[in-house]
PDB file of C-alpha atoms in Angstrom:
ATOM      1  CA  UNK A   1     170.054 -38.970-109.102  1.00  0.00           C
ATOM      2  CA  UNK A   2     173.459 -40.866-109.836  1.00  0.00           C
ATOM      3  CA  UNK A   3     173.974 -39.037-113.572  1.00  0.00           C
ATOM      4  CA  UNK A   4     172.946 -35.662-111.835  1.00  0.00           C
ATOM      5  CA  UNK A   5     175.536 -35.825-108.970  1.00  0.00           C
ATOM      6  CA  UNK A   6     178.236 -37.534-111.295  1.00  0.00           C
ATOM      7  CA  UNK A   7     179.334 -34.559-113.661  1.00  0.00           C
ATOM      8  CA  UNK A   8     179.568 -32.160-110.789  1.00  0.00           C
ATOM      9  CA  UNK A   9     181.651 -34.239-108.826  1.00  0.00           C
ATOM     10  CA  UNK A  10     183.683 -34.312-112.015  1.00  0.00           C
ATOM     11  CA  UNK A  11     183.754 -30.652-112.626  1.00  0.00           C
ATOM     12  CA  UNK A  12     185.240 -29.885-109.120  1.00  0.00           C
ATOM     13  CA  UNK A  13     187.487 -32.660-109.805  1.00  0.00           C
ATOM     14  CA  UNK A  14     189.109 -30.992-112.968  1.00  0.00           C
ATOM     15  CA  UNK A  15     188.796 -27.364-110.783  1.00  0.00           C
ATOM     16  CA  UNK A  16     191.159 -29.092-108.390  1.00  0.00           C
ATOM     17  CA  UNK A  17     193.047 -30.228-110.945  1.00  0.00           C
ATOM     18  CA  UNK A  18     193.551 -27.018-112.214  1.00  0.00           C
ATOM     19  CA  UNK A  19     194.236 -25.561-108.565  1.00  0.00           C
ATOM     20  CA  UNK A  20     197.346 -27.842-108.825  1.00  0.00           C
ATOM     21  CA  UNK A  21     198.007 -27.295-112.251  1.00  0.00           C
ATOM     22  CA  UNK A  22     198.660 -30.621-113.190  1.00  0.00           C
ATOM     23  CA  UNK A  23     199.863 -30.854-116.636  1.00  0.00           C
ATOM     24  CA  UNK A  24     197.706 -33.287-118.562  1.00  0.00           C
ATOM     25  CA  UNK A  25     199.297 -35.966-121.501  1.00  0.00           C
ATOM     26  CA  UNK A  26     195.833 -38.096-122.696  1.00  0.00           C
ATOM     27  CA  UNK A  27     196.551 -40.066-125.618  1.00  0.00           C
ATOM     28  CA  UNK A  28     193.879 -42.471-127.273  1.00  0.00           C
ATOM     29  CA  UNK A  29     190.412 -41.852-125.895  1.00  0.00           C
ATOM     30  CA  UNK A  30     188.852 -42.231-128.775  1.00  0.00           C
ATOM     31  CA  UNK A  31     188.782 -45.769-128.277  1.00  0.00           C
ATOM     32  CA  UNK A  32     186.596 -45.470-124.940  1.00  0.00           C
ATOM     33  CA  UNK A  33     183.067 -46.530-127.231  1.00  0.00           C
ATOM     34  CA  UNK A  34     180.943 -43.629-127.643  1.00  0.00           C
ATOM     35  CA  UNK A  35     177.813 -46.229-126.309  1.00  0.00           C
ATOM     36  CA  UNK A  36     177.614 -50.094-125.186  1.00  0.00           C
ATOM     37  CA  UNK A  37     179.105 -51.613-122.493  1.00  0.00           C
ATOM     38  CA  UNK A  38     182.655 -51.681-122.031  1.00  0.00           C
ATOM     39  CA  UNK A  39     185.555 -53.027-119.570  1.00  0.00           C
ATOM     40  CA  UNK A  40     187.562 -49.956-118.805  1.00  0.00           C
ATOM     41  CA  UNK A  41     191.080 -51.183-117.198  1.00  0.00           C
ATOM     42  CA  UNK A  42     193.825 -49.667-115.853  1.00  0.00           C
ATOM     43  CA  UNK A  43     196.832 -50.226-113.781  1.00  0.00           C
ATOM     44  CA  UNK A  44     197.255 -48.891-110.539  1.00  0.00           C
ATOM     45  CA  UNK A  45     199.712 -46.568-108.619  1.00  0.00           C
ATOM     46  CA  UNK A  46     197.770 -44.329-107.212  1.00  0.00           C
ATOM     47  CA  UNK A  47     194.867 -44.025-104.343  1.00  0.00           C
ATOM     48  CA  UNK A  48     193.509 -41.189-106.885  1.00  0.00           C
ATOM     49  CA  UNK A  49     193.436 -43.465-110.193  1.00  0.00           C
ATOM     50  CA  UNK A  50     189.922 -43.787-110.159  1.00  0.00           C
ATOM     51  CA  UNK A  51     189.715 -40.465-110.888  1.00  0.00           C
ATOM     52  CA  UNK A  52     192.105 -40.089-114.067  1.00  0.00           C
ATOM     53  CA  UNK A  53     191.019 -43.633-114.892  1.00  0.00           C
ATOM     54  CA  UNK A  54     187.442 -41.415-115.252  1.00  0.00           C
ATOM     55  CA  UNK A  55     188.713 -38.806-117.232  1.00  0.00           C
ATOM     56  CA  UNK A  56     189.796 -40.893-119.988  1.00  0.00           C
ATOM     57  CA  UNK A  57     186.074 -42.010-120.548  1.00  0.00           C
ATOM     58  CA  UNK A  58     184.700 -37.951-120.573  1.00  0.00           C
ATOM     59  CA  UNK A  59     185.559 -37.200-124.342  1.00  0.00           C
ATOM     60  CA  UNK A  60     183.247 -40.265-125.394  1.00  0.00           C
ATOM     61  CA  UNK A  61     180.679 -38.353-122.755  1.00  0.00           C
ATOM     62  CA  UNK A  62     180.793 -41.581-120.724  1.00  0.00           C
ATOM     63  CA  UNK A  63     180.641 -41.847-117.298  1.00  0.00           C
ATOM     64  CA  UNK A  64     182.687 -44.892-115.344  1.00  0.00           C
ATOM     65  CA  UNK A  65     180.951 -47.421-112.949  1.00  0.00           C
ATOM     66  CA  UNK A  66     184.034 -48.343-110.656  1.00  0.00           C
ATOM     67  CA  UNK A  67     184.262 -51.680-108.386  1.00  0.00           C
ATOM     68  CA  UNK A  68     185.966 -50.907-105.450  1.00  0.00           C
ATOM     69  CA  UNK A  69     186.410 -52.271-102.199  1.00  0.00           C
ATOM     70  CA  UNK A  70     183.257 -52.364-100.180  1.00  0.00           C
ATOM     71  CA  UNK A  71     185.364 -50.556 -97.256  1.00  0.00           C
ATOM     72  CA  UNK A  72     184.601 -47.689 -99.354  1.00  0.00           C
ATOM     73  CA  UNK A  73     181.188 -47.546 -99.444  1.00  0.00           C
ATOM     74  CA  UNK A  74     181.211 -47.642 -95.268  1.00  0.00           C
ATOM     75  CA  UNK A  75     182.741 -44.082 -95.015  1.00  0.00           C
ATOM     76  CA  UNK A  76     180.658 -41.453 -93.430  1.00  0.00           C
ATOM     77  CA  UNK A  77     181.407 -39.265 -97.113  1.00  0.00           C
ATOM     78  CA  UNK A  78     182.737 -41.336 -99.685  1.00  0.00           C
ATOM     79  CA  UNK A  79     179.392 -44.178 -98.919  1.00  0.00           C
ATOM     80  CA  UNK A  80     177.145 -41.771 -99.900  1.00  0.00           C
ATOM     81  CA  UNK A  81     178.383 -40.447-103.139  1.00  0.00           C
ATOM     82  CA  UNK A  82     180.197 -43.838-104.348  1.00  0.00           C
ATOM     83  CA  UNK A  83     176.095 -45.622-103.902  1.00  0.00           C
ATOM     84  CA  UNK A  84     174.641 -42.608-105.870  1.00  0.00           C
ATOM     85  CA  UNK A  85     177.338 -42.549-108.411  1.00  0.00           C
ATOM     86  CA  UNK A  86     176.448 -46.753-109.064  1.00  0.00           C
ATOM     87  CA  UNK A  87     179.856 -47.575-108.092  1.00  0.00           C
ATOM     88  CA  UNK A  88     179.914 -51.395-107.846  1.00  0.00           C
ATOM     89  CA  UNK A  89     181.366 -52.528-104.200  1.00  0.00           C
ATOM     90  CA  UNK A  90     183.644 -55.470-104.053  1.00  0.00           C
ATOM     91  CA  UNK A  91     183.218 -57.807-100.771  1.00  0.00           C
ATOM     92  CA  UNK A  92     186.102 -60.103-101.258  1.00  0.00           C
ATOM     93  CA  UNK A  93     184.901 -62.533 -99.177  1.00  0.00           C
ATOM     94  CA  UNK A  94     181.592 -62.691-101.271  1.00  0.00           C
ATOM     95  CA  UNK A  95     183.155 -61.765-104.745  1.00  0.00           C
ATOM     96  CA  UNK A  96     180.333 -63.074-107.072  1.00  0.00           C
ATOM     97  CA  UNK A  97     177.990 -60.171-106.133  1.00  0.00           C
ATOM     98  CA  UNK A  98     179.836 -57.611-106.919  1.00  0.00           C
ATOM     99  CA  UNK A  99     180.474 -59.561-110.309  1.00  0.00           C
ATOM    100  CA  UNK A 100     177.054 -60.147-111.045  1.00  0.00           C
ATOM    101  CA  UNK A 101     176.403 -56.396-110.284  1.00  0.00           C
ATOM    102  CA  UNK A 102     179.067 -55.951-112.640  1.00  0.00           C
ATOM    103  CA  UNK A 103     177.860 -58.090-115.194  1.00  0.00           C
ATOM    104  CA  UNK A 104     173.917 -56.169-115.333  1.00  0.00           C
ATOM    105  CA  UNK A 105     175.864 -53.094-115.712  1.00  0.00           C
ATOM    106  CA  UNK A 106     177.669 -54.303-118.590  1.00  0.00           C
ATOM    107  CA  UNK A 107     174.437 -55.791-120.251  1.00  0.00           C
ATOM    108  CA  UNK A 108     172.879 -52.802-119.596  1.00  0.00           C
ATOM    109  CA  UNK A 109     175.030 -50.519-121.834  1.00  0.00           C
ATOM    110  CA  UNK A 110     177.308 -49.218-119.040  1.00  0.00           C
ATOM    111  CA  UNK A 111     181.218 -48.936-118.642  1.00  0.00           C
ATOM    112  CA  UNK A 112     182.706 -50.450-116.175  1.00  0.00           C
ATOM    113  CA  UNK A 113     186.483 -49.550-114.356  1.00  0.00           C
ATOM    114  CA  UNK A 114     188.427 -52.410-112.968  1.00  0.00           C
ATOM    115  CA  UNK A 115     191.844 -52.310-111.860  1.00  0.00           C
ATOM    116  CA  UNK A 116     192.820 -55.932-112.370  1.00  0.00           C
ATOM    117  CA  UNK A 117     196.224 -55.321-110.093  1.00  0.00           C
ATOM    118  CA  UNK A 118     193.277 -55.609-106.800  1.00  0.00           C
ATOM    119  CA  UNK A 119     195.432 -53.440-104.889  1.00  0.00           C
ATOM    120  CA  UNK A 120     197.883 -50.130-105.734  1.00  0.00           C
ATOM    121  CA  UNK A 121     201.425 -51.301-106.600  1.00  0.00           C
ATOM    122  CA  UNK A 122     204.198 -49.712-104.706  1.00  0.00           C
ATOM    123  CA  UNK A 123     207.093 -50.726-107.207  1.00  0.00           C
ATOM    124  CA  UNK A 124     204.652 -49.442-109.755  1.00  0.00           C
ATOM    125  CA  UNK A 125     205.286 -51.943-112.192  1.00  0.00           C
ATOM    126  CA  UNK A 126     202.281 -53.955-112.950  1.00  0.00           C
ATOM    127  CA  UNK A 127     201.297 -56.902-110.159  1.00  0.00           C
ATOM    128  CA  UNK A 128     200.010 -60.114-111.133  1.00  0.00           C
ATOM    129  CA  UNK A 129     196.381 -59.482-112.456  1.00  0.00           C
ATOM    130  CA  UNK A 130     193.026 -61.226-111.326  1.00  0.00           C
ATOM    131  CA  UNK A 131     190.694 -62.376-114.196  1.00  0.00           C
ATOM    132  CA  UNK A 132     187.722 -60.969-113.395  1.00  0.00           C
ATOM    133  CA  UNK A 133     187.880 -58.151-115.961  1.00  0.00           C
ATOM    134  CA  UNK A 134     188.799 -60.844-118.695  1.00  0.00           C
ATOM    135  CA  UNK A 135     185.694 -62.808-117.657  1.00  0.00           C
ATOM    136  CA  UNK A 136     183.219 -60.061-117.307  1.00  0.00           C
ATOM    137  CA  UNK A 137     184.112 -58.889-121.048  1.00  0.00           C
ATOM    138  CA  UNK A 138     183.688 -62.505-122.414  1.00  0.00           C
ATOM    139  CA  UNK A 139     180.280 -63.362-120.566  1.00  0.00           C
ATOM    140  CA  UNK A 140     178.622 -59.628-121.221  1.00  0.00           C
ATOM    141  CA  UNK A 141     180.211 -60.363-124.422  1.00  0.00           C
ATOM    142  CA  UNK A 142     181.557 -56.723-124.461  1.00  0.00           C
ATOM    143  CA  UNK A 143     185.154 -55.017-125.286  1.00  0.00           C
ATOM    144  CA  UNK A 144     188.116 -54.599-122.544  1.00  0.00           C
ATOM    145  CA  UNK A 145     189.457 -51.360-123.313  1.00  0.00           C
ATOM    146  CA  UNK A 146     193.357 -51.106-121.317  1.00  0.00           C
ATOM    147  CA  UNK A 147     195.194 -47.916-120.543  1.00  0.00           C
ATOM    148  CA  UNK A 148     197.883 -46.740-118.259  1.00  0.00           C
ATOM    149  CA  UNK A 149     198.347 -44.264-115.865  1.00  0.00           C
ATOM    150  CA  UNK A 150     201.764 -42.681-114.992  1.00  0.00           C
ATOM    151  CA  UNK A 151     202.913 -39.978-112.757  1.00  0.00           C
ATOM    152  CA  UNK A 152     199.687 -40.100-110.440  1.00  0.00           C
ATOM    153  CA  UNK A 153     201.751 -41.680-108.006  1.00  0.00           C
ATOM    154  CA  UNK A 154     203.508 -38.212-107.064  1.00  0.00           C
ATOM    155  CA  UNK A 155     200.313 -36.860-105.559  1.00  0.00           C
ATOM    156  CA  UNK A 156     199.111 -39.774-103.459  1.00  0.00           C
ATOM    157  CA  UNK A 157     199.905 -43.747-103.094  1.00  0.00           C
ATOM    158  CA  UNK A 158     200.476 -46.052-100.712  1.00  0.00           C
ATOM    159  CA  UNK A 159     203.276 -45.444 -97.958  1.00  0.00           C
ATOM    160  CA  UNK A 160     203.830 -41.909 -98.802  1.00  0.00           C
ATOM    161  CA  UNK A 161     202.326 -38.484 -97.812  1.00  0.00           C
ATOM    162  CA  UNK A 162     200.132 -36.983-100.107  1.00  0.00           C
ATOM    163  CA  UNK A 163     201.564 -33.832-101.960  1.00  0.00           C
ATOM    164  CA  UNK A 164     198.629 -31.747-103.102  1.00  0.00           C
ATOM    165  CA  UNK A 165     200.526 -28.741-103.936  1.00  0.00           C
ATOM    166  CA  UNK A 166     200.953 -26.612-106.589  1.00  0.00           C
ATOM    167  CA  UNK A 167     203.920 -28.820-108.007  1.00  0.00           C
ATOM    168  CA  UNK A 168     203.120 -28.741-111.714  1.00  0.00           C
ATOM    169  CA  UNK A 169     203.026 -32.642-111.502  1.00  0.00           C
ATOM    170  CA  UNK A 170     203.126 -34.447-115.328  1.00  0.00           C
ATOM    171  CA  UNK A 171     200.234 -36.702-115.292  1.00  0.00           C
ATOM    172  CA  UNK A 172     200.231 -39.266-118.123  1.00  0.00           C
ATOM    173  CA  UNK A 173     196.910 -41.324-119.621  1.00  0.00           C
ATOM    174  CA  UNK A 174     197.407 -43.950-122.665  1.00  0.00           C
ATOM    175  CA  UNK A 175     193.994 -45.431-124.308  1.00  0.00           C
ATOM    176  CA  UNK A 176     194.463 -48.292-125.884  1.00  0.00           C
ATOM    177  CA  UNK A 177     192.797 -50.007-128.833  1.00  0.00           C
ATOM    178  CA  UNK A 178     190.103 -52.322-127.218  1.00  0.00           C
ATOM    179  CA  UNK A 179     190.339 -56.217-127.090  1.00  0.00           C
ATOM    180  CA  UNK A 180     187.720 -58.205-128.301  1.00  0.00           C
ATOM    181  CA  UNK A 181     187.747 -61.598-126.492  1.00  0.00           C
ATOM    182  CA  UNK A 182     187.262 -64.425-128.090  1.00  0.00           C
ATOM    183  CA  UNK A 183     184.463 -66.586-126.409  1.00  0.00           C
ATOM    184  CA  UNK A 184     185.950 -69.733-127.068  1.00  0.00           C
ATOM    185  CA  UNK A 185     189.612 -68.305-125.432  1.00  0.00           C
ATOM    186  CA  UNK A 186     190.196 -69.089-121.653  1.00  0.00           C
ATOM    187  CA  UNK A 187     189.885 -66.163-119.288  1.00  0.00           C
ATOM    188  CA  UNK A 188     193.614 -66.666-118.535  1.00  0.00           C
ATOM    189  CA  UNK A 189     194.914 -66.320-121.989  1.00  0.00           C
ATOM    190  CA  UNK A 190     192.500 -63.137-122.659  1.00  0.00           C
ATOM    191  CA  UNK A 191     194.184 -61.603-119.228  1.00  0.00           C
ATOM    192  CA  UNK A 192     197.607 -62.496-120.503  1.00  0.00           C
ATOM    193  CA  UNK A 193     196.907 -60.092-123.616  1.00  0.00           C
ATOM    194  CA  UNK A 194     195.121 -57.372-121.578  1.00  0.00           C
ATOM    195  CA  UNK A 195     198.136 -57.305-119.548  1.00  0.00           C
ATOM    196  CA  UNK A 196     200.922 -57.794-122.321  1.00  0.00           C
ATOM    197  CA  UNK A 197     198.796 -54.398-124.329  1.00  0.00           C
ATOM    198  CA  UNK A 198     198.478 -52.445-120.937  1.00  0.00           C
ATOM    199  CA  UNK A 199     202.324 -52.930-120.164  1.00  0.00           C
ATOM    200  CA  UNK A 200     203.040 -51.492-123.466  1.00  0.00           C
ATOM    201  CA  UNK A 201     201.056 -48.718-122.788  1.00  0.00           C
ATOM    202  CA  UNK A 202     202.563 -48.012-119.379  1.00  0.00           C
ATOM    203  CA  UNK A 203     206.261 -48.169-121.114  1.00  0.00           C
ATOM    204  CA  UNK A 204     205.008 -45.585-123.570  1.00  0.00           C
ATOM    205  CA  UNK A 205     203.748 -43.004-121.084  1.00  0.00           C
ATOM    206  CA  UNK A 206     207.279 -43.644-118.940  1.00  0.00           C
ATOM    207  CA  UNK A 207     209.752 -43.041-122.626  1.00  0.00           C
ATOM    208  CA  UNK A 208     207.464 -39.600-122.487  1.00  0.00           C
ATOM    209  CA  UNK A 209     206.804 -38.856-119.470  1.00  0.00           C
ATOM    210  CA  UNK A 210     208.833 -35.044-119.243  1.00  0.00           C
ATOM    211  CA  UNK A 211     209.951 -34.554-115.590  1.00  0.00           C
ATOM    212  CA  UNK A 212     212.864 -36.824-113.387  1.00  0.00           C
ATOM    213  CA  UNK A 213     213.339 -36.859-110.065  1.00  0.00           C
ATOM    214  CA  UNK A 214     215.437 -34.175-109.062  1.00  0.00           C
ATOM    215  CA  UNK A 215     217.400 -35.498-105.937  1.00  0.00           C
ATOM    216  CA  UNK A 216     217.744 -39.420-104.732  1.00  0.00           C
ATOM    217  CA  UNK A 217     215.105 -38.503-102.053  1.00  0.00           C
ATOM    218  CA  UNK A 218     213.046 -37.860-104.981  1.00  0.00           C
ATOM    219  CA  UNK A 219     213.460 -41.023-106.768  1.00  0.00           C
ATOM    220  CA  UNK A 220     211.228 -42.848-104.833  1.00  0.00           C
ATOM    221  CA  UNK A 221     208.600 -42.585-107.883  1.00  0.00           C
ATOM    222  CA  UNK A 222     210.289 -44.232-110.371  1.00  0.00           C
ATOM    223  CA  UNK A 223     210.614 -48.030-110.392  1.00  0.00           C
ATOM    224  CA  UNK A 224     213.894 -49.392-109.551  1.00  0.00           C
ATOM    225  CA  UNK A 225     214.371 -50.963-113.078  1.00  0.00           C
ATOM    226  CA  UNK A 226     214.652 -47.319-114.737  1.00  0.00           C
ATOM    227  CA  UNK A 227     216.817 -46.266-111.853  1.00  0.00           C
ATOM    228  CA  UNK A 228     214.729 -45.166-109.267  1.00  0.00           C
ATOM    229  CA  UNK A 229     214.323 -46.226-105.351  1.00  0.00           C
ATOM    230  CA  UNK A 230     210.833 -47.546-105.463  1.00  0.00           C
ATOM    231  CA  UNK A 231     211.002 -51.293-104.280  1.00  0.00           C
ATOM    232  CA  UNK A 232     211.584 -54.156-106.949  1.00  0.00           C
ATOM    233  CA  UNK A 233     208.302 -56.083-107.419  1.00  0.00           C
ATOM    234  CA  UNK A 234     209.940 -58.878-105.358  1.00  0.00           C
ATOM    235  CA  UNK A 235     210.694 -55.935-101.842  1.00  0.00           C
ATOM    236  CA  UNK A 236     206.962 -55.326-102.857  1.00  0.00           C
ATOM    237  CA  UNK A 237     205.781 -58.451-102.760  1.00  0.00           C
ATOM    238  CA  UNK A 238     207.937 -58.968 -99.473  1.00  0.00           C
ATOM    239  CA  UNK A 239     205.792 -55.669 -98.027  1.00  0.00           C
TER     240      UNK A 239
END
């Protein structure tokens, strides 16, 4: 049931996508493996990033098991299709299931998408990250695989209206090379290198990235450090 409801929920996502002609930029998916388990990460600025975050995986024919927040999985429509889909939910108050869910998943050949951030950044510069992914690579003994999203923020993130029109938006996905970790390395210092490669990868797609805002009410979307009005990490922190 899950793989037969997946790719249709991904073809009308790419039909929408069309509908709003976003214009795509996907570097590097050839390193999403082709088979095995895998630790698919990405930063997060958007409440749609699970869905690009997916895309990056479809070349390799691979479809994405995400953890997200059990909240999810309560909705009246989303439940439904994130359970069928094998979507891992994430009680924080009982964190170890969802990481032993995880962990079977892994074992069992599947990818799994974590944002590490736990939560979308609204300075969009990446948060402090959690070490789960790190530790869920080591113990299923499996590669993390880091990429970047930028420009999904226009559409639809936190503390702004959504903007699902036909806007042309630039929307930018960097695949990086994966990261083996070392079993004998802490989970600290492996999440210290997944976050050093996916911040490099997040500056690329920004230097390339081919549209600015076009007033100061439109520079909310760019992070105050390259001259925009989105808070400073600290104002976000402060939020």
């Amino acid at each position: 049931m899950a793989d037969l409801l997946y790719p249709p929920v991904i073809g009308a996502a790419r039909a929408w996508f069309k509908a709003l002609d976003l214009r795509f930029d996907i570097r590097g998916t050839a390193h999403v493996p082709s088979r095995g388990g895998a630790v698919l990460v990405s930063n997060h600025i958007s409440y749609l990033d699970f869905i690009f975050t997916g895309l990056a995986a479809r070349p390799a024919k691979r479809l994405v098991r995400f953890m997200a927040k059990e909240s999810v999985f309560r909705h009246k429509v989303s439940g439904p299709l994130m359970r069928a889909m094998k979507h891992i939910p994430v009680d924080r108050s009982r964190g170890e299931d969802a990481y032993a869910h995880a962990l079977g998943a892994l074992r069992s050949g599947e990818v799994i998408g974590v944002f590490p951030e736990a939560t979308i950044s609204p300075s969009f510069t990446l948060k402090d990250f959690k070490s789960g992914a790190a530790r869920l690579a080591q113990e299923a003994r499996v590669p993390l695989v880091p990429m970047a999203l930028w420009g999904t923020q226009r559409l639809w993130t936190k503390g702004h209206k959504r903007d699902f029109g036909r806007n042309h938006f630039p929307v930018s996905i960097q695949v990086g090379e994966p990261i083996e970790p070392g079993q004998e390395e802490s989970a600290l210092s492996v999440t210290e290198r997944l976050r050093d490669r996916m911040q490099e990868l997040l500056e690329a797609a920004q230097r390339t990235y081919p549209a600015t805002p076009q007033s100061a009410a439109d520079a909310w979307w760019l992070p105050a450090h390259l001259g925009g009005t989105a808070p400073t990490p600290a104002q976000a922190q402060a939020l």
